Short mmCIF file of C-alpha atoms in Angstrom, two decimals:
data_model
loop_
_atom_site.label_atom_id
_atom_site.label_comp_id
_atom_site.label_asym_id
_atom_site.label_seq_id
_atom_site.Cartn_x
_atom_site.Cartn_y
_atom_site.Cartn_z
CA MET A 1 -0.02 -0.59 -0.22
CA ALA A 2 1.67 3.83 -0.79
CA THR A 3 2.63 5.48 2.30
CA ALA A 4 1.19 9.38 2.71
CA GLU A 5 4.38 10.36 1.22
CA ARG A 6 4.17 8.21 -2.08
CA LYS A 7 0.21 8.84 -2.89
CA GLY A 8 0.32 10.35 -6.09
CA ARG A 9 3.76 10.02 -6.83
CA LEU A 10 5.29 7.97 -9.51
CA PRO A 11 5.81 4.49 -8.76
CA GLY A 12 9.55 3.64 -8.73
CA GLU A 13 11.16 2.17 -11.80
CA ARG A 14 10.83 -1.72 -10.29
CA GLU A 15 7.07 -1.62 -10.09
CA ASP A 16 6.90 -0.69 -14.24
CA HIS A 17 7.23 -4.23 -14.96
CA PHE A 18 5.00 -6.90 -14.91
CA MET A 19 5.03 -9.15 -11.35
CA ARG A 20 7.95 -7.23 -10.88
CA LEU A 21 9.96 -9.44 -12.78
CA PRO A 22 13.54 -9.42 -11.84
CA GLY A 23 16.05 -8.44 -14.00
CA ALA A 24 14.10 -6.29 -16.43
CA GLN A 25 15.41 -4.05 -18.15
CA ILE A 26 13.65 -0.80 -19.71
CA VAL A 27 14.17 -0.65 -23.52
CA SER A 28 13.02 1.52 -26.26
CA THR A 29 10.81 0.58 -28.00
CA ARG A 30 9.72 2.75 -30.90
CA ALA A 31 6.44 3.46 -28.85
CA LEU A 32 8.13 4.32 -25.83
CA LEU A 33 10.66 6.76 -27.77
CA ALA A 34 6.78 8.48 -29.56
CA ALA A 35 5.78 8.19 -26.06
CA ARG A 36 8.53 10.34 -24.05
CA GLU A 37 8.92 13.15 -27.71
CA ASN A 38 5.16 13.83 -27.28
CA ILE A 39 5.42 14.27 -23.52
CA ARG A 40 8.20 16.20 -23.69
CA ALA A 41 6.35 18.83 -26.00
CA ALA A 42 3.19 18.17 -23.91
CA ILE A 43 5.34 19.85 -20.85
CA GLU A 44 6.70 22.35 -22.91
CA SER A 45 3.37 23.70 -24.26
CA LYS A 46 1.11 23.25 -21.02
CA ALA A 47 -0.98 20.76 -22.95
CA MET A 48 -3.02 18.13 -22.80
CA ILE A 49 -2.48 14.32 -24.48
CA CYS A 50 -3.76 11.00 -24.72
CA ILE A 51 -1.90 8.03 -24.84
CA TYR A 52 -4.03 5.22 -25.10
CA GLY A 53 -4.38 0.68 -26.54
CA GLN A 54 -5.25 -2.20 -25.59
CA ALA A 55 -4.02 -4.18 -22.11
CA GLY A 56 -0.48 -5.10 -21.77
CA SER A 57 0.32 -2.79 -24.50
CA GLY A 58 3.39 -0.60 -22.65
CA LYS A 59 0.82 2.38 -22.13
CA SER A 60 1.85 2.99 -18.57
CA PHE A 61 5.22 1.41 -18.76
CA ALA A 62 6.14 4.29 -21.79
CA VAL A 63 4.34 7.24 -19.42
CA ASN A 64 6.06 6.00 -16.21
CA ALA A 65 9.54 6.14 -17.54
CA SER A 66 9.07 8.78 -19.70
CA LEU A 67 8.41 11.54 -16.72
CA ARG A 68 10.61 9.80 -14.13
CA GLU A 69 13.09 11.44 -17.09
CA LEU A 70 11.40 14.59 -18.30
CA ALA A 71 9.79 15.51 -15.18
CA PRO A 72 9.72 13.42 -12.10
CA ALA A 73 9.01 15.76 -9.27
CA LEU A 74 6.72 17.79 -10.65
CA THR A 75 4.44 14.57 -11.69
CA ARG A 76 1.37 13.43 -9.79
CA ARG A 77 -0.62 10.60 -10.77
CA ILE A 78 -4.84 9.93 -10.08
CA GLN A 79 -6.38 6.36 -11.62
CA PHE A 80 -9.96 5.44 -10.90
CA ARG A 81 -11.57 1.84 -11.12
CA ALA A 82 -15.00 2.90 -11.24
CA ARG A 83 -17.26 5.60 -12.14
CA PRO A 84 -15.60 8.52 -9.16
CA SER A 85 -17.94 12.12 -8.91
CA THR A 86 -16.45 15.22 -8.90
CA ARG A 87 -16.08 15.15 -5.56
CA ASP A 88 -13.72 12.12 -6.18
CA LEU A 89 -11.78 13.59 -8.28
CA ARG A 90 -11.65 17.13 -6.24
CA HIS A 91 -10.07 14.60 -2.80
CA GLU A 92 -7.90 13.01 -5.03
CA LEU A 93 -6.54 15.60 -6.56
CA PHE A 94 -6.35 17.23 -3.13
CA HIS A 95 -3.92 13.69 -1.83
CA ALA A 96 -2.15 13.97 -5.09
CA LEU A 97 -0.56 17.12 -5.16
CA GLY A 98 -0.30 16.83 -1.11
CA LEU A 99 -1.86 20.39 -0.24
CA PRO A 100 -2.08 20.75 3.45
CA GLY A 101 -4.70 20.40 6.16
CA ARG A 102 -8.16 18.64 5.42
CA PRO A 103 -10.18 19.29 2.30
CA PRO A 104 -12.44 22.29 2.19
CA SER A 105 -16.20 21.30 3.22
CA HIS A 106 -17.42 23.49 -0.12
CA ALA A 107 -17.27 22.86 -3.71
CA ILE A 108 -16.45 26.54 -4.12
CA GLU A 109 -13.25 26.87 -1.50
CA PHE A 110 -12.27 23.79 -2.59
CA ASP A 111 -11.82 25.08 -6.30
CA ARG A 112 -10.41 28.22 -5.45
CA MET A 113 -7.74 26.02 -3.32
CA LEU A 114 -6.93 23.55 -6.52
CA ARG A 115 -6.81 26.40 -9.09
CA GLY A 116 -4.16 28.12 -6.24
CA ALA A 117 -2.21 24.87 -6.51
CA LEU A 118 -2.02 24.47 -10.18
CA GLU A 119 -0.88 27.89 -10.55
CA GLU A 120 2.54 26.46 -9.54
CA PRO A 121 3.82 23.91 -12.37
CA TRP A 122 2.31 20.03 -12.61
CA VAL A 123 2.46 17.23 -15.01
CA LEU A 124 -1.10 15.18 -14.18
CA VAL A 125 -1.31 11.95 -15.08
CA CYS A 126 -5.17 10.69 -15.82
CA ASP A 127 -4.40 7.16 -15.28
CA GLU A 128 -7.72 4.45 -17.04
CA ALA A 129 -8.78 7.63 -17.96
CA GLN A 130 -11.76 6.32 -19.57
CA TRP A 131 -13.69 5.75 -15.72
CA LEU A 132 -14.00 9.43 -15.96
CA SER A 133 -17.31 10.92 -16.72
CA LYS A 134 -17.97 13.93 -19.09
CA LEU A 135 -18.19 15.69 -15.61
CA CYS A 136 -14.99 14.90 -14.26
CA PHE A 137 -13.56 15.96 -18.09
CA GLU A 138 -15.39 19.18 -17.72
CA TYR A 139 -14.24 19.24 -14.22
CA LEU A 140 -10.17 18.95 -15.73
CA ARG A 141 -11.04 21.32 -18.50
CA TYR A 142 -12.21 23.86 -16.10
CA LEU A 143 -8.84 23.64 -13.94
CA TRP A 144 -6.74 23.37 -17.03
CA ASP A 145 -8.65 26.43 -19.02
CA ASP A 146 -7.58 28.47 -15.89
CA THR A 147 -6.05 31.55 -17.81
CA ASP A 148 -3.81 30.93 -14.57
CA SER A 149 -2.41 27.34 -14.36
CA ASP A 150 0.35 25.79 -14.79
CA LEU A 151 -0.78 22.36 -15.69
CA THR A 152 0.10 19.60 -18.24
CA ILE A 153 -2.57 16.67 -18.60
CA VAL A 154 -1.72 13.22 -19.54
CA PHE A 155 -4.71 11.38 -20.32
CA THR A 156 -3.75 7.09 -20.40
CA GLY A 157 -5.82 3.81 -20.68
CA GLY A 158 -7.01 0.50 -22.44
CA ASN A 159 -10.43 -0.15 -24.35
CA GLY A 160 -12.67 2.83 -24.31
CA CYS A 161 -10.72 5.54 -23.43
CA PHE A 162 -10.10 7.29 -27.02
CA GLU A 163 -13.31 7.11 -27.67
CA MET A 164 -14.25 8.33 -24.10
CA LEU A 165 -12.44 11.22 -24.97
CA GLN A 166 -13.60 11.71 -28.31
CA SER A 167 -16.75 11.20 -27.18
CA GLU A 168 -16.32 15.10 -25.27
CA PRO A 169 -15.51 17.53 -27.86
CA MET A 170 -14.59 20.40 -25.36
CA LEU A 171 -12.11 18.15 -24.04
CA GLN A 172 -11.33 16.56 -27.73
CA SER A 173 -11.02 19.86 -29.31
CA ARG A 174 -8.10 20.70 -26.68
CA VAL A 175 -6.19 17.66 -27.11
CA TYR A 176 -2.99 18.23 -27.97
CA ALA A 177 -1.86 15.13 -29.44
CA TRP A 178 -2.89 11.17 -29.22
CA GLN A 179 -0.58 8.02 -30.13
CA GLU A 180 -1.85 4.98 -29.40
CA ILE A 181 0.38 2.34 -28.97
CA GLY A 182 -0.71 -1.30 -30.18
CA ARG A 183 1.60 -4.66 -30.53
CA MET A 184 5.64 -4.53 -31.13
CA PRO A 185 5.85 -5.83 -34.87
CA LEU A 186 7.94 -9.23 -35.18
CA GLY A 187 10.85 -7.23 -36.54
CA GLU A 188 11.02 -5.19 -33.00
CA VAL A 189 10.63 -7.55 -30.97
CA LEU A 190 13.35 -10.06 -31.97
CA THR A 191 15.66 -6.76 -31.18
CA VAL A 192 13.44 -5.83 -28.00
CA ILE A 193 13.58 -9.18 -26.21
CA PRO A 194 17.24 -9.99 -25.95
CA ALA A 195 17.32 -6.84 -24.72
CA PHE A 196 14.21 -6.86 -22.31
CA HIS A 197 15.67 -10.00 -19.78
CA PRO A 198 18.84 -11.96 -19.58
CA VAL A 199 17.17 -14.68 -20.40
CA TRP A 200 16.50 -13.88 -24.12
CA ALA A 201 20.54 -12.49 -24.16
CA ASP A 202 21.45 -15.72 -26.37
CA ALA A 203 17.99 -17.48 -27.66
CA ASP A 204 17.50 -18.27 -30.75
CA ALA A 205 16.37 -15.81 -32.75
CA GLU A 206 13.80 -18.26 -34.54
CA LEU A 207 12.23 -19.38 -31.06
CA ILE A 208 11.76 -15.49 -30.28
CA ALA A 209 9.79 -15.01 -33.77
CA VAL A 210 8.67 -18.85 -33.10
CA CYS A 211 6.98 -17.65 -29.24
CA ASP A 212 5.85 -14.14 -29.96
CA GLN A 213 3.61 -15.23 -32.99
CA GLU A 214 2.00 -18.42 -31.21
CA ALA A 215 1.91 -17.12 -27.93
CA ALA A 216 3.38 -13.06 -27.83
CA HIS A 217 1.67 -11.40 -30.22
CA GLY A 218 3.42 -8.13 -30.05
CA ASN A 219 2.06 -7.29 -26.43
CA PHE A 220 4.57 -6.53 -23.70
CA ARG A 221 2.85 -8.10 -20.79
CA ALA A 222 2.35 -11.13 -22.53
CA TRP A 223 6.56 -11.21 -22.95
CA ALA A 224 6.80 -10.00 -19.46
CA LYS A 225 4.37 -13.05 -17.84
CA ILE A 226 6.19 -15.97 -20.32
CA THR A 227 9.82 -14.49 -18.97
CA HIS A 228 8.92 -15.00 -15.59
CA HIS A 229 7.47 -18.44 -15.61
CA LEU A 230 10.84 -19.44 -18.45
CA VAL A 231 13.49 -17.56 -14.71
CA THR A 232 11.04 -20.50 -13.13
CA GLY A 233 11.55 -23.26 -15.48
CA LEU A 234 15.15 -22.30 -15.68
CA HIS A 235 15.47 -22.53 -11.83
CA ARG A 236 13.39 -25.77 -11.19
CA THR A 237 15.30 -27.90 -14.14
CA GLY A 238 19.01 -26.33 -13.64
CA ARG A 239 18.61 -25.84 -17.62
CA THR A 240 21.00 -22.13 -18.01
CA ARG A 241 19.37 -21.57 -21.84
CA VAL A 242 16.50 -21.50 -23.15
CA ASP A 243 15.10 -24.27 -25.56
CA GLU A 244 11.69 -25.01 -27.42
CA GLU A 245 10.70 -27.63 -24.56
CA LEU A 246 10.54 -25.05 -21.72
CA LEU A 247 9.83 -22.35 -24.02
CA ARG A 248 6.35 -23.98 -24.84
CA TRP A 249 6.35 -24.87 -21.88
CA SER A 250 6.27 -21.43 -20.65
CA TYR A 251 3.48 -20.32 -22.87
CA SER A 252 1.08 -22.49 -21.85
CA LYS A 253 0.73 -21.32 -19.17
CA LEU A 254 -0.73 -18.42 -21.14
CA SER A 255 -5.04 -18.01 -21.67
CA THR A 256 -5.60 -20.45 -24.45
CA ARG A 257 -8.97 -21.76 -26.10
CA GLN A 258 -9.03 -24.29 -28.12
CA ALA A 259 -10.78 -24.03 -31.66
CA VAL A 260 -14.48 -25.85 -31.73
#
């Protein structure tokens, strides 16, 4: 559980990797490099951007890694797993920004406090933005539109995020850049995965290609899960190198369904 000091802050680098995979490295995928440039431009322009994609595509990883480099002290994150009210949003912002005292009891006082705090430079990451309601989007736009605001907003999300933001014309028109993070093509997989974890460093490229085509499908989280199982398998069997039998055992752990 996050401590009061860490609430709203960027997670530690180890938290970026699925199941805190030991030995995993940050690798510069095309998506990560593009996200870094989009976020850099957004911070310079005090803009709103949206980075979205399917589950496991690496969007949160790309955003966290980029902001850890570009603006670690200025970044605050908020995230909801259910539809929040504007009251919920105000309170989450209050705690994420580390504001002193107790949250004001009246909305007008609360808004004045938040607007005053946002006169300082901040980068706000709204993770899983598809859960935000129209009123919450309107409230964020209200804060960002304030003439004294020094706020950059990065919306991230999975299924429905793009559609949700596009459905709000007043917000959609203000989004400076959109980036969809999709599957890695096979050529990139063959370059990236050997650098991702030591178990792949000397693996046969044909085995990596088979694994991607049959199981991982360019999804970074799937690769992390397979790698986790593979590390376990190497330890249990005493093997020192990836082979086809062990690799197929590793990705057999992923969800599959027989055709009927």
